[in-house]
Backbone as CSV, one residue per row, in Angstrom:
resi,resn,N_x,N_y,N_z,CA_x,CA_y,CA_z,C_x,C_y,C_z
1,MET,-150.989,36.076,76.988,-149.609,36.805,77.121,-149.277,37.789,75.806
2,THR,-148.559,39.204,76.404,-148.865,40.106,75.349,-147.397,39.825,74.600
3,ILE,-147.321,40.735,73.539,-145.947,40.496,72.751,-144.950,41.246,73.752
4,VAL,-145.084,42.075,74.515,-144.010,42.382,75.359,-143.840,41.169,76.294
5,GLU,-144.310,40.575,76.956,-143.954,39.475,77.828,-143.565,38.535,76.962
6,PHE,-143.987,38.046,75.841,-143.107,37.070,75.109,-142.009,37.210,75.004
7,LEU,-141.475,38.801,74.406,-140.184,39.133,73.917,-139.185,38.991,75.352
8,ASN,-139.559,39.497,76.427,-139.000,39.754,77.739,-138.487,38.201,78.123
9,ALA,-139.343,37.206,77.813,-138.981,35.676,77.936,-137.875,35.215,77.586
10,ARG,-137.998,35.568,75.769,-137.299,34.928,74.525,-135.759,35.563,75.099
11,LEU,-135.818,37.190,75.269,-134.818,37.810,75.639,-134.371,37.159,76.544
12,ALA,-134.728,36.706,78.101,-133.898,36.289,78.978,-133.404,34.927,78.686
13,GLU,-134.141,34.374,77.883,-133.471,32.659,77.654,-132.226,33.102,76.659
14,ASP,-132.233,34.218,75.512,-131.188,34.411,74.652,-130.010,35.122,75.788
15,GLU,-130.240,35.392,76.657,-129.161,36.337,77.482,-128.261,35.430,78.468
16,SER,-129.501,33.939,78.584,-128.664,32.929,79.630,-127.967,32.287,78.537
17,ALA,-128.439,32.325,77.480,-127.522,31.560,76.457,-126.283,32.143,75.930
18,ALA,-126.233,33.169,75.853,-125.193,34.330,75.514,-123.724,33.853,75.416
19,HIS,-123.646,32.886,77.102,-122.174,32.526,77.375,-121.778,31.564,76.490
20,ALA,-122.456,30.922,75.799,-121.959,30.029,75.313,-121.973,30.504,73.324
21,ALA,-122.040,31.549,73.187,-121.800,32.365,71.872,-120.516,31.622,71.271
22,SER,-120.415,31.737,69.832,-119.200,31.356,69.665,-118.262,32.392,69.075
23,PRO,-116.864,32.399,68.986,-116.119,33.597,68.705,-116.425,34.105,67.070
24,GLY,-116.994,33.166,66.638,-117.315,33.422,64.916,-118.595,34.307,64.859
25,THR,-119.326,34.392,65.954,-120.318,35.085,66.134,-120.158,36.558,66.625
26,GLY,-118.961,36.662,67.039,-118.840,37.755,68.031,-118.739,37.585,69.576
27,GLY,-119.221,36.078,69.656,-118.722,35.998,71.441,-119.899,36.486,72.291
28,PRO,-119.597,35.973,73.518,-120.833,36.449,74.515,-121.042,37.791,74.512
29,GLU,-119.982,38.830,74.733,-120.353,39.646,74.758,-121.157,40.450,73.787
30,ARG,-121.302,39.977,72.310,-121.820,40.694,71.094,-123.292,40.156,71.538
31,ALA,-123.330,38.732,71.881,-124.555,38.400,72.031,-125.734,39.209,73.149
32,ARG,-124.432,39.544,74.129,-125.392,40.332,75.028,-125.553,41.689,74.877
33,ALA,-124.783,42.611,73.911,-125.210,43.265,73.374,-126.457,43.216,72.496
34,ASP,-126.502,42.330,71.584,-127.847,42.243,70.861,-129.167,42.266,71.483
35,VAL,-128.992,41.265,72.528,-129.999,41.494,74.072,-130.174,42.928,74.084
36,GLY,-128.954,43.313,74.521,-129.648,44.749,75.521,-130.183,45.643,74.114
37,ALA,-129.688,45.465,73.260,-130.257,46.238,71.957,-131.694,46.178,71.807
38,LYS,-132.328,45.082,71.779,-133.374,44.582,71.502,-134.468,45.160,72.950
39,ARG,-133.704,44.855,74.052,-134.604,45.246,75.494,-134.789,46.532,75.188
40,GLY,-133.909,47.579,74.685,-133.993,48.608,74.230,-135.387,49.042,73.679
41,ILE,-135.658,48.600,72.392,-136.679,48.520,71.518,-137.865,48.221,72.852
42,VAL,-137.926,47.250,73.292,-138.987,46.617,73.837,-139.218,47.940,74.913
43,GLU,-138.454,48.258,75.676,-138.519,49.610,76.413,-139.085,50.725,75.750
44,GLY,-138.620,51.091,74.684,-138.944,52.042,73.890,-140.396,52.208,73.411
45,TYR,-141.101,50.738,73.300,-142.545,50.414,73.036,-143.008,50.783,74.372
46,ASN,-142.717,50.226,75.514,-143.049,50.168,76.482,-143.715,52.110,76.770
47,GLU,-142.176,52.792,76.630,-142.472,54.313,76.958,-143.263,54.684,75.970
48,THR,-143.275,54.840,74.822,-144.269,55.305,73.719,-145.743,54.920,74.336
49,TYR,-145.842,53.657,74.362,-147.502,53.300,75.003,-147.745,54.079,75.993
50,ARG,-146.924,54.142,77.342,-147.403,55.193,78.414,-147.889,56.545,77.868
51,GLU,-146.812,57.060,76.979,-147.154,58.563,76.735,-148.331,58.496,75.722
52,CYS,-148.444,57.671,75.072,-149.747,57.721,74.103,-150.956,57.387,74.945
53,MET,-151.170,56.621,75.730,-152.346,56.680,76.787,-152.564,58.099,77.506
54,ASP,-151.270,58.484,77.892,-151.651,59.875,79.101,-152.255,60.791,77.829
55,THR,-151.469,61.201,76.643,-151.883,61.969,75.778,-153.741,61.891,75.380
56,LEU,-153.938,60.410,75.058,-155.465,60.243,74.875,-156.399,60.309,76.255
57,ASN,-155.984,60.281,77.319,-156.565,60.269,78.443,-156.808,61.474,79.233
58,ASN,-155.708,62.425,78.772,-155.577,63.398,79.183,-156.183,64.649,78.102
59,GLY,-156.407,63.812,76.790,-157.427,64.657,75.900,-156.311,65.282,75.086
60,ALA,-155.958,64.970,74.003,-154.833,65.211,72.990,-155.342,67.178,72.671
61,GLN,-154.395,67.752,72.622,-154.511,69.154,72.384,-155.074,69.547,70.888
62,SER,-154.524,68.587,70.140,-155.218,68.698,68.810,-155.389,67.199,68.175
63,ALA,-156.049,67.083,66.971,-156.124,66.033,66.256,-154.813,65.761,65.722
64,SER,-154.088,66.550,65.357,-152.550,66.349,65.009,-151.578,65.395,66.043
65,GLU,-152.038,65.861,67.285,-151.516,65.658,68.353,-151.597,64.206,68.903
66,GLU,-152.836,63.512,68.537,-153.389,62.554,68.698,-152.968,61.434,67.625
67,ASP,-152.911,61.861,66.344,-152.417,61.038,65.337,-151.028,60.798,65.399
68,GLY,-150.123,61.726,65.691,-148.697,61.643,66.186,-148.583,60.500,67.233
69,ALA,-149.576,60.630,68.286,-149.180,59.672,69.437,-149.285,58.262,68.865
70,TRP,-150.583,57.834,68.052,-151.138,56.663,67.459,-149.809,56.426,66.390
71,SER,-149.469,57.322,65.617,-148.379,56.714,64.453,-147.152,56.209,65.324
72,ALA,-146.776,57.045,66.386,-145.670,56.371,67.118,-145.741,55.255,67.632
73,LEU,-146.886,54.833,68.441,-147.079,53.643,68.843,-147.216,52.550,67.798
74,HIS,-147.813,52.927,66.989,-147.696,52.181,65.563,-146.383,51.439,65.169
75,ALA,-145.406,52.487,64.871,-144.230,52.184,64.726,-143.398,51.397,65.561
76,TRP,-143.633,51.868,66.979,-143.057,51.148,67.777,-143.708,49.438,67.769
77,ARG,-144.744,49.500,67.718,-145.358,48.222,67.468,-144.933,47.226,66.550
78,ARG,-144.866,47.917,65.310,-144.026,47.109,64.409,-142.979,46.276,64.304
79,ALA,-142.289,47.292,64.992,-140.411,46.890,65.676,-140.628,45.482,66.488
80,LEU,-141.640,45.754,67.180,-141.803,44.261,68.389,-142.225,43.306,67.670
81,GLU,-143.022,43.460,66.399,-143.519,42.227,65.806,-142.576,41.676,64.824
82,HIS,-141.295,42.563,64.328,-140.248,41.873,63.414,-139.344,41.220,64.681
83,LEU,-139.314,41.869,65.511,-138.474,41.046,66.770,-138.957,39.713,66.961
84,ALA,-140.123,39.620,67.078,-141.224,38.640,67.643,-141.188,37.307,66.650
85,ALA,-141.064,37.845,65.303,-140.788,36.854,64.280,-139.797,36.328,64.381
86,VAL,-138.591,36.280,64.849,-137.476,35.435,64.944,-137.836,34.469,65.692
87,TYR,-138.771,34.439,66.785,-139.075,33.207,67.427,-140.620,32.538,66.845
88,ALA,-141.006,32.859,65.716,-142.099,32.034,65.404,-142.149,30.560,65.370
89,ALA,-141.560,30.209,65.726,-141.271,28.464,66.019,-141.798,28.238,67.259
90,HIS,-141.472,29.495,68.249,-141.998,28.923,69.757,-143.189,28.663,70.095
91,PRO,-143.597,27.986,71.185,-145.148,27.825,71.071,-146.044,28.400,71.802
92,ASP,-145.187,29.768,72.208,-146.008,30.956,72.804,-146.169,31.821,71.720
93,TYR,-145.799,31.634,70.621,-145.903,32.841,69.284,-147.370,32.978,69.147
94,ASP,-147.778,33.979,69.216,-149.084,34.332,68.750,-149.116,35.064,67.527
95,LEU,-149.871,34.323,66.511,-150.049,34.195,64.857,-150.426,35.407,64.510
96,SER,-151.111,36.343,65.530,-151.812,37.603,65.143,-150.534,38.708,65.161
97,TRP,-149.473,38.189,65.859,-148.093,39.348,65.675,-147.600,38.946,64.226
98,LYS,-147.923,38.214,63.701,-147.099,38.243,62.283,-147.577,39.161,61.281
99,ARG,-147.133,39.607,60.821,-147.582,40.749,59.709,-147.117,40.447,57.880
């Protein structure tokens, strides 16, 4: 299971549970907004991954362009690792995602 698959599964669970969110935590709307924001981060990683692979597969125009692609991908990946850490007790959590 990839970190993206893991997070998408956990976010689906969180979204299903959003209806039970208490008013003290912002209620269901806030819980759904939180899930939506996290899904945006996961999608940002997916888009950057595709762009990075395209840059590398099509031959980066310069070493700086290649470095920039890898740096962006690394930053998004770190964000996913932070999101996944919330679910570290889950049996599908991969310890290699822990930083």
